[in-house]
DNA sequence: AATACGTGGTT
DNA sequence: TAACCAAGTAT
C-alpha cells in the first residue's frame, strides 16, 4: 500500500488546510512583505511615533500618495515633542494637498495629548490609544499591534476584503463590520501579532485585490470560501453610496500689481477646515450665477474668466466660476483676509481645489 | 445609522 | 470615462 499524506487522501481533492491559519500567512509575509519607509525591518524595533504618523496619513489614502508626505513630515517634525510644539499653521501647511484635513488638526492635538497625558510616550493599550484625537478602532488596533506587538486587530479595507472573501460573508458593509472584526480577531496569533496585522494588509493590497484577485498566489486560497464559489471578486458585499449633487459657487482672485494674491483662512471645522482659500461665495446646488459680484471681497474691476474650475470631493462635485481683478499695490486687505506674495503661495496651506483656482486665474492673467 | 470629510490613481 | 477605491474618524 502506498503511503499517503493526511491532507491529500484522494485524487482531485484540494491540497492544504481547510481552515485559515496564521502560520501560512506569516510564511507568505516573510517572503513577500512590502518594504515601506515607515515599516521596521525584521529585527528592528518599531518607533511608535512613526507607526502612528504613517497610520494617520494612510487613512483613506494610497501608499504612493503618502510616501513623499511622510518623508517631508518626519524631517520637519522628527519627534512627537517637536510636532506638539509646532504651530498648527505649520502642520496644516505640511499636510496641504493630502486631503481630509481634520486628520492634520487631530494629529496635532494628538501629539499634544501624548505629551501632556503620557509624558511623550505613546500608550500601548488600545483603550488608551482610542481615547486620543484622530485614533479610532482601526488605528488603535494598528498601533497596538504594529508598534507594540500586542494581540490586536487592525480592520481596514484590505482586511474587510480578505476576511469577507475567506468566509464568504454575505452581509453587506458597513453592517458586517462587527462580524468581520470578530472573524479577524479569531485568526490573530499569540506570536507576531504585529506582523500578522501587516501581513493581512499586504495580502489585501497585493494579492486579494478588489479586482482580479491573484488567488493562485494566495496562502489562504484553499480555505477561501469565496474562491471556492468562483466569485471572489464580488466580495465584500456593499451598500450602494448616494451620489452628491453638483454644487456651484464663485471664487475671486484679487491680484495686486506686485503679484500678491488675496487669501483668507477657512473656519476651523467642516469642509477644508483651517485651510487657506481665495475669497468666494458659499458653495450650493442653488447658487445663483446672477449674484455676480455680490460676494466679491473688495470693489475692483472684476473680470469673469472664461471656463470654470471643476473639482470632485468625496460627497459632491463642485463647479467654481472664477473672477479676476488687478488692483494697485497699495490696496488694503479687507478684514479677515491677507495679501500673500506669489513666492509665498507654495508655503500656504492651500487645498488642491484652491491651487486649481489660483492656477486658473494666474494663467489667464499672464 | 448615515453622512461629512480630499485627493489621485486605476479600470 | 464614470465609477470605484485607498492602512478611517467624528458626529
Short mmCIF file of C-alpha atoms (C1' of nucleotides) in Angstrom, two decimals:
data_model
loop_
_atom_site.label_atom_id
_atom_site.label_comp_id
_atom_site.label_asym_id
_atom_site.label_seq_id
_atom_site.Cartn_x
_atom_site.Cartn_y
_atom_site.Cartn_z
CA UNK A 1 0.00 0.00 0.00
CA UNK A 2 1.24 3.44 -0.93
CA UNK A 3 1.83 5.84 1.90
CA UNK A 4 -0.40 8.88 1.76
CA UNK A 5 -0.34 12.23 3.43
CA UNK A 6 -3.03 13.34 5.82
CA UNK A 7 -4.37 16.11 3.63
CA UNK A 8 -4.38 14.50 0.21
CA UNK A 9 -6.49 11.39 0.53
CA UNK A 10 -7.85 11.08 -2.98
CA UNK A 11 -7.15 12.40 -6.46
CA UNK A 12 -8.77 15.74 -7.19
CA UNK A 13 -9.12 16.69 -3.55
CA UNK A 14 -7.84 20.17 -2.79
CA UNK A 15 -4.49 20.37 -1.06
CA UNK A 16 -3.70 22.28 2.12
CA UNK A 17 -5.65 23.09 5.23
CA UNK A 18 -9.36 23.78 5.10
CA UNK A 19 -9.10 26.29 7.90
CA UNK A 20 -7.16 29.54 7.52
CA UNK A 21 -4.06 29.52 9.63
CA UNK A 22 -1.82 32.36 10.75
CA UNK A 23 1.38 30.46 10.12
CA UNK A 24 0.66 30.14 6.42
CA UNK A 25 0.08 33.88 6.13
CA UNK A 26 3.19 34.75 8.17
CA UNK A 27 5.30 32.47 5.98
CA UNK A 28 3.94 34.25 2.92
CA UNK A 29 4.64 37.63 4.57
CA UNK A 30 8.24 36.69 5.29
CA UNK A 31 8.76 36.17 1.58
CA UNK A 32 6.60 38.90 0.10
CA UNK A 33 6.32 41.74 2.59
CA UNK A 34 6.47 45.22 1.13
CA UNK A 35 9.41 47.40 2.09
CA UNK A 36 7.88 50.69 3.23
CA UNK A 37 9.58 53.77 4.70
CA UNK A 38 7.62 53.61 7.97
CA UNK A 39 7.98 49.87 8.40
CA UNK A 40 10.66 48.43 10.71
CA UNK A 41 12.93 45.86 9.07
CA UNK A 42 12.99 42.37 10.56
CA UNK A 43 14.79 42.61 13.90
CA UNK A 44 14.33 46.36 14.19
CA UNK A 45 12.19 47.89 16.93
CA UNK A 46 9.34 49.97 15.53
CA UNK A 47 9.09 53.64 16.53
CA UNK A 48 5.53 54.24 17.79
CA UNK A 49 5.64 57.85 16.59
CA UNK A 50 6.44 56.79 13.05
CA UNK A 51 3.91 53.98 13.11
CA UNK A 52 1.21 56.34 14.33
CA UNK A 53 2.14 59.10 11.84
CA UNK A 54 2.05 56.67 8.93
CA UNK A 55 -1.25 55.17 10.03
CA UNK A 56 -2.93 58.57 10.20
CA UNK A 57 -1.59 59.54 6.79
CA UNK A 58 -2.67 56.22 5.30
CA UNK A 59 -6.29 56.62 6.34
CA UNK A 60 -8.21 56.51 3.06
CA UNK A 61 -5.01 57.46 1.27
CA UNK A 62 -2.80 55.40 -1.02
CA UNK A 63 0.74 54.34 -0.14
CA UNK A 64 2.08 56.18 -3.19
CA UNK A 65 0.44 59.46 -2.14
CA UNK A 66 1.68 59.15 1.44
CA UNK A 67 5.35 58.38 0.82
CA UNK A 68 6.60 61.88 -0.06
CA UNK A 69 4.45 63.50 2.62
CA UNK A 70 5.68 61.06 5.24
CA UNK A 71 9.34 61.74 4.45
CA UNK A 72 8.91 65.51 4.45
CA UNK A 73 6.76 65.48 7.56
CA UNK A 74 9.19 63.33 9.52
CA UNK A 75 12.12 65.54 8.54
CA UNK A 76 10.21 68.62 9.66
CA UNK A 77 8.73 67.07 12.84
CA UNK A 78 11.12 64.27 13.87
CA UNK A 79 9.53 63.53 17.25
CA UNK A 80 6.15 63.74 18.93
CA UNK A 81 7.53 66.56 21.09
CA UNK A 82 8.58 68.55 18.02
CA UNK A 83 5.15 68.08 16.48
CA UNK A 84 3.37 69.04 19.68
CA UNK A 85 5.40 72.23 19.96
CA UNK A 86 4.83 73.32 16.36
CA UNK A 87 2.27 75.98 15.40
CA UNK A 88 -0.89 74.50 13.92
CA UNK A 89 -0.32 76.58 10.79
CA UNK A 90 2.95 74.75 10.15
CA UNK A 91 1.20 71.39 10.49
CA UNK A 92 -1.59 72.38 8.12
CA UNK A 93 0.96 73.63 5.61
CA UNK A 94 2.86 70.33 5.75
CA UNK A 95 -0.40 68.46 5.21
CA UNK A 96 -1.74 70.64 2.39
CA UNK A 97 -2.64 68.50 -0.63
CA UNK A 98 -3.06 65.23 1.26
CA UNK A 99 -6.77 65.74 1.96
CA UNK A 100 -9.04 65.01 4.92
CA UNK A 101 -7.65 67.95 6.85
CA UNK A 102 -9.32 67.07 10.12
CA UNK A 103 -6.61 64.43 10.26
CA UNK A 104 -3.97 67.16 10.45
CA UNK A 105 -5.82 69.05 13.17
CA UNK A 106 -6.33 65.86 15.16
CA UNK A 107 -2.74 64.80 14.55
CA UNK A 108 -1.52 67.99 16.15
CA UNK A 109 -3.96 67.68 19.05
CA UNK A 110 -2.99 64.04 19.50
CA UNK A 111 0.71 64.86 19.71
CA UNK A 112 -0.02 67.46 22.38
CA UNK A 113 -2.18 64.95 24.28
CA UNK A 114 0.55 62.29 24.15
CA UNK A 115 3.00 64.79 25.61
CA UNK A 116 0.57 66.11 28.22
CA UNK A 117 -1.09 62.85 29.27
CA UNK A 118 1.54 60.20 28.58
CA UNK A 119 4.85 62.02 29.00
CA UNK A 120 5.60 61.93 25.29
CA UNK A 121 5.32 58.13 25.05
CA UNK A 122 2.53 56.58 23.03
CA UNK A 123 0.44 54.22 25.16
CA UNK A 124 0.38 50.54 24.19
CA UNK A 125 -3.16 49.85 25.38
CA UNK A 126 -5.82 50.01 22.72
CA UNK A 127 -8.24 51.75 25.07
CA UNK A 128 -5.71 54.50 25.81
CA UNK A 129 -4.91 54.91 22.13
CA UNK A 130 -8.60 55.03 21.31
CA UNK A 131 -9.02 57.97 23.68
CA UNK A 132 -6.67 60.14 21.61
CA UNK A 133 -7.89 62.54 18.88
CA UNK A 134 -7.98 61.05 15.39
CA UNK A 135 -7.42 57.48 16.62
CA UNK A 136 -10.40 55.21 16.00
CA UNK A 137 -10.87 51.47 16.18
CA UNK A 138 -8.63 50.72 13.22
CA UNK A 139 -5.70 52.94 14.16
CA UNK A 140 -5.76 51.91 17.83
CA UNK A 141 -5.51 48.27 16.77
CA UNK A 142 -2.84 49.02 14.17
CA UNK A 143 -0.59 50.94 16.57
CA UNK A 144 -1.07 48.41 19.38
CA UNK A 145 -0.22 45.53 17.07
CA UNK A 146 2.48 47.06 14.86
CA UNK A 147 4.28 49.35 17.32
CA UNK A 148 3.86 47.23 20.47
CA UNK A 149 3.25 43.71 19.14
CA UNK A 150 0.00 43.42 21.09
CA UNK A 151 -2.65 40.89 20.13
CA UNK A 152 -4.99 43.25 18.31
CA UNK A 153 -6.81 43.51 15.01
CA UNK A 154 -6.49 46.40 12.58
CA UNK A 155 -9.52 46.09 10.33
CA UNK A 156 -9.11 48.33 7.32
CA UNK A 157 -10.50 47.99 3.83
CA UNK A 158 -7.92 45.32 2.98
CA UNK A 159 -8.81 43.17 5.96
CA UNK A 160 -12.53 43.60 5.30
CA UNK A 161 -11.97 42.29 1.81
CA UNK A 162 -9.72 39.38 2.84
CA UNK A 163 -11.99 38.24 5.65
CA UNK A 164 -15.25 38.68 3.77
CA UNK A 165 -13.86 36.53 0.96
CA UNK A 166 -12.30 33.96 3.24
CA UNK A 167 -15.65 33.35 4.94
CA UNK A 168 -17.90 34.41 2.06
CA UNK A 169 -19.63 36.93 4.29
CA UNK A 170 -22.99 37.70 2.67
CA UNK A 171 -23.95 40.57 4.92
CA UNK A 172 -23.17 43.92 3.30
CA UNK A 173 -20.83 46.57 4.65
CA UNK A 174 -20.95 48.53 6.84
CA UNK A 175 -23.39 46.28 8.73
CA UNK A 176 -20.96 43.40 8.50
CA UNK A 177 -18.17 45.25 10.30
CA UNK A 178 -18.67 43.68 13.75
CA UNK A 179 -18.85 40.16 12.30
CA UNK A 180 -15.75 40.73 10.18
CA UNK A 181 -13.89 42.14 13.14
CA UNK A 182 -14.72 39.06 15.22
CA UNK A 183 -13.66 36.71 12.43
CA UNK A 184 -10.38 38.61 12.05
CA UNK A 185 -9.65 38.61 15.76
CA UNK A 186 -10.10 34.85 15.88
CA UNK A 187 -7.19 34.47 13.45
CA UNK A 188 -4.63 36.63 15.29
CA UNK A 189 -1.74 34.53 16.60
CA UNK A 190 -0.12 34.99 20.03
CA UNK A 191 3.23 35.27 18.35
CA UNK A 192 3.98 38.07 15.87
CA UNK A 193 0.57 39.76 16.02
CA UNK A 194 2.16 42.91 14.59
CA UNK A 195 3.50 41.10 11.56
CA UNK A 196 0.18 39.35 11.21
CA UNK A 197 -1.66 42.67 11.06
CA UNK A 198 0.68 43.95 8.39
CA UNK A 199 0.53 40.65 6.54
CA UNK A 200 -3.26 40.87 6.27
CA UNK A 201 -2.96 44.34 4.78
CA UNK A 202 -0.19 43.36 2.38
CA UNK A 203 -2.22 40.37 1.27
CA UNK A 204 -5.22 42.57 0.60
CA UNK A 205 -3.12 45.19 -1.19
CA UNK A 206 -1.12 42.88 -3.43
CA UNK A 207 -2.96 39.54 -3.81
CA UNK A 208 -6.54 39.74 -2.56
CA UNK A 209 -7.16 42.87 -4.61
CA UNK A 210 -10.55 44.46 -5.28
CA UNK A 211 -10.49 43.39 -8.92
CA UNK A 212 -8.85 40.29 -10.41
CA UNK A 213 -7.52 38.82 -7.17
CA UNK A 214 -4.45 36.63 -7.67
CA UNK A 215 -5.89 33.61 -5.89
CA UNK A 216 -3.22 31.28 -7.25
CA UNK A 217 -0.63 33.24 -5.25
CA UNK A 218 -2.67 33.33 -2.05
CA UNK A 219 -1.56 31.40 1.04
CA UNK A 220 -5.20 31.12 2.04
CA UNK A 221 -6.64 30.04 -1.29
CA UNK A 222 -7.54 26.58 -0.09
CA UNK A 223 -9.71 27.58 2.88
CA UNK A 224 -11.18 30.57 0.98
CA UNK A 225 -14.95 30.14 0.60
CA UNK A 226 -15.27 32.94 -1.96
CA UNK A 227 -12.63 31.40 -4.16
CA UNK A 228 -14.39 28.05 -3.96
CA UNK A 229 -17.53 29.71 -5.27
CA UNK A 230 -15.58 31.25 -8.14
CA UNK A 231 -16.86 34.69 -7.24
CA UNK A 232 -14.15 36.11 -5.03
CA UNK A 233 -14.33 39.42 -6.83
CA UNK A 234 -17.93 40.01 -5.73
CA UNK A 235 -16.90 40.29 -2.07
CA UNK A 236 -17.21 42.24 0.11
CA UNK A 237 -20.88 42.98 -0.45
CA UNK A 238 -21.54 46.68 -0.14
CA UNK A 239 -24.45 49.03 0.13
CA UNK A 240 -24.57 51.50 -2.75
CA UNK A 241 -23.46 55.00 -1.88
CA UNK A 242 -25.65 58.00 -2.62
CA UNK A 243 -24.29 60.42 -5.19
CA UNK A 244 -23.83 64.05 -4.17
CA UNK A 245 -25.48 66.87 -6.11
CA UNK A 246 -23.39 69.33 -8.08
CA UNK A 247 -22.66 72.49 -6.13
CA UNK A 248 -21.69 75.78 -7.69
CA UNK A 249 -20.07 78.96 -6.47
CA UNK A 250 -17.80 81.87 -7.30
CA UNK A 251 -14.15 82.44 -6.41
CA UNK A 252 -12.44 85.84 -6.51
CA UNK A 253 -8.74 86.15 -7.25
CA UNK A 254 -7.55 89.63 -6.40
CA UNK A 255 -4.11 90.14 -7.92
CA UNK A 256 -2.02 93.07 -6.80
CA UNK A 257 0.32 94.66 -9.32
CA UNK A 258 3.25 93.35 -7.24
CA UNK A 259 1.93 89.81 -7.76
CA UNK A 260 0.42 89.27 -4.31
CA UNK A 261 -2.87 87.35 -4.07
CA UNK A 262 -5.65 87.90 -1.53
CA UNK A 263 -6.24 84.88 0.73
CA UNK A 264 -8.22 84.12 3.84
CA UNK A 265 -8.44 81.18 6.24
CA UNK A 266 -11.49 78.95 6.36
CA UNK A 267 -13.28 78.25 9.64
CA UNK A 268 -11.60 75.63 11.81
CA UNK A 269 -14.19 72.93 11.32
CA UNK A 270 -16.04 71.40 8.41
CA UNK A 271 -15.03 71.25 4.78
CA UNK A 272 -11.37 72.20 4.32
CA UNK A 273 -11.41 73.44 7.91
CA UNK A 274 -8.45 75.61 8.85
CA UNK A 275 -7.14 75.70 5.30
CA UNK A 276 -6.41 78.78 3.20
CA UNK A 277 -8.64 79.88 0.34
CA UNK A 278 -9.35 82.62 -2.12
CA UNK A 279 -12.41 84.67 -1.10
CA UNK A 280 -15.64 83.45 -2.62
CA UNK A 281 -19.31 82.65 -2.30
CA UNK A 282 -20.85 79.74 -0.46
CA UNK A 283 -20.98 76.51 -2.47
CA UNK A 284 -24.50 75.36 -3.06
CA UNK A 285 -26.66 73.45 -5.55
CA UNK A 286 -28.83 76.56 -5.51
CA UNK A 287 -26.06 79.07 -6.16
CA UNK A 288 -27.42 81.77 -8.46
CA UNK A 289 -24.84 82.96 -11.02
CA UNK A 290 -26.75 86.26 -11.19
CA UNK A 291 -25.25 87.06 -7.78
CA UNK A 292 -22.27 88.12 -9.88
CA UNK A 293 -20.04 90.34 -7.80
CA UNK A 294 -22.20 90.22 -4.68
CA UNK A 295 -19.58 88.00 -3.00
CA UNK A 296 -16.51 89.96 -4.12
CA UNK A 297 -14.13 90.76 -1.26
CA UNK A 298 -13.39 94.31 -2.42
CA UNK A 299 -14.50 96.78 -5.07
CA UNK A 300 -12.49 96.45 -8.27
CA UNK A 301 -12.82 95.86 -11.99
CA UNK A 302 -13.67 92.19 -11.75
CA UNK A 303 -13.48 90.15 -14.91
CA UNK A 304 -15.29 86.84 -15.19
CA UNK A 305 -12.80 84.34 -16.59
CA UNK A 306 -13.87 82.01 -19.37
CA UNK A 307 -14.37 78.38 -18.37
CA UNK A 308 -14.59 77.21 -14.79
CA UNK A 309 -12.77 75.16 -12.18
CA UNK A 310 -14.18 71.71 -11.50
CA UNK A 311 -13.30 69.60 -8.54
CA UNK A 312 -14.74 66.39 -7.13
CA UNK A 313 -14.97 65.88 -3.40
CA UNK A 314 -15.95 62.57 -1.85
CA UNK A 315 -19.53 63.61 -1.39
CA UNK A 316 -20.17 66.18 -4.11
CA UNK A 317 -18.80 67.66 -7.34
CA UNK A 318 -18.04 71.37 -7.41
CA UNK A 319 -18.01 73.92 -10.21
CA UNK A 320 -16.44 77.29 -9.49
CA UNK A 321 -16.74 80.41 -11.59
CA UNK A 322 -13.55 82.43 -11.25
CA UNK A 323 -13.35 86.22 -11.23
CA UNK A 324 -10.08 88.09 -11.58
CA UNK A 325 -9.22 91.68 -10.71
CA UNK A 326 -5.90 93.51 -10.86
CA UNK A 327 -5.59 96.08 -8.11
CA UNK A 328 -2.99 98.69 -7.06
CA UNK A 329 -0.08 97.62 -4.87
CA UNK A 330 -1.31 99.79 -2.03
CA UNK A 331 -4.73 98.13 -1.84
CA UNK A 332 -5.63 97.22 1.75
CA UNK A 333 -6.72 93.70 2.58
CA UNK A 334 -10.30 93.60 3.86
CA UNK A 335 -10.96 92.31 7.38
CA UNK A 336 -10.15 88.61 7.71
CA UNK A 337 -8.08 88.49 4.56
CA UNK A 338 -4.37 88.94 3.82
CA UNK A 339 -2.05 89.51 0.88
CA UNK A 340 0.32 86.69 0.04
CA UNK A 341 3.24 87.17 -2.34
CA UNK A 342 3.47 84.89 -5.32
CA UNK A 343 6.67 83.34 -3.92
CA UNK A 344 4.99 82.56 -0.60
CA UNK A 345 2.00 80.85 -2.19
CA UNK A 346 3.68 77.44 -2.09
CA UNK A 347 4.13 77.83 1.65
CA UNK A 348 0.43 78.39 2.23
CA UNK A 349 -1.97 75.70 3.46
CA UNK A 350 -3.87 75.75 0.18
CA UNK A 351 -6.01 72.69 -0.57
CA UNK A 352 -5.79 71.44 -4.13
CA UNK A 353 -9.12 72.86 -5.18
CA UNK A 354 -7.77 76.34 -4.32
CA UNK A 355 -4.49 75.69 -6.13
CA UNK A 356 -6.60 74.91 -9.18
CA UNK A 357 -8.43 78.23 -8.80
CA UNK A 358 -5.22 80.24 -8.41
CA UNK A 359 -3.60 78.48 -11.37
CA UNK A 360 -6.66 79.09 -13.49
CA UNK A 361 -6.60 82.80 -12.66
CA UNK A 362 -2.86 83.35 -12.98
CA UNK A 363 -2.69 81.64 -16.35
CA UNK A 364 -5.47 83.94 -17.55
CA UNK A 365 -3.69 86.98 -16.11
CA UNK A 366 -0.44 86.45 -17.98
"C1'" DA B 1 -27.11 54.62 11.06
"C1'" DA B 2 -25.96 57.71 7.90
"C1'" DT B 3 -23.37 61.39 6.43
"C1'" DA B 4 -19.31 64.67 6.21
"C1'" DC B 5 -14.83 64.72 5.05
"C1'" DG B 6 -9.94 65.32 -0.16
"C1'" DT B 7 -7.42 63.77 -3.49
"C1'" DG B 8 -5.40 60.97 -7.02
"C1'" DG B 9 -4.88 56.58 -9.32
"C1'" DT B 10 -6.98 52.59 -11.80
"C1'" DT B 11 -10.03 50.20 -14.66
"C1'" DT C 1 -14.98 57.68 -18.74
"C1'" DA C 2 -17.64 57.14 -14.90
"C1'" DA C 3 -17.11 54.51 -11.01
"C1'" DC C 4 -14.57 52.66 -7.72
"C1'" DC C 5 -11.18 52.58 -4.41
"C1'" DA C 6 -7.29 53.84 -0.85
"C1'" DA C 7 -3.87 51.31 6.22
"C1'" DG C 8 -10.97 55.62 8.61
"C1'" DT C 9 -12.77 59.04 12.12
"C1'" DA C 10 -16.15 62.02 14.11
"C1'" DT C 11 -20.67 63.16 14.87
#
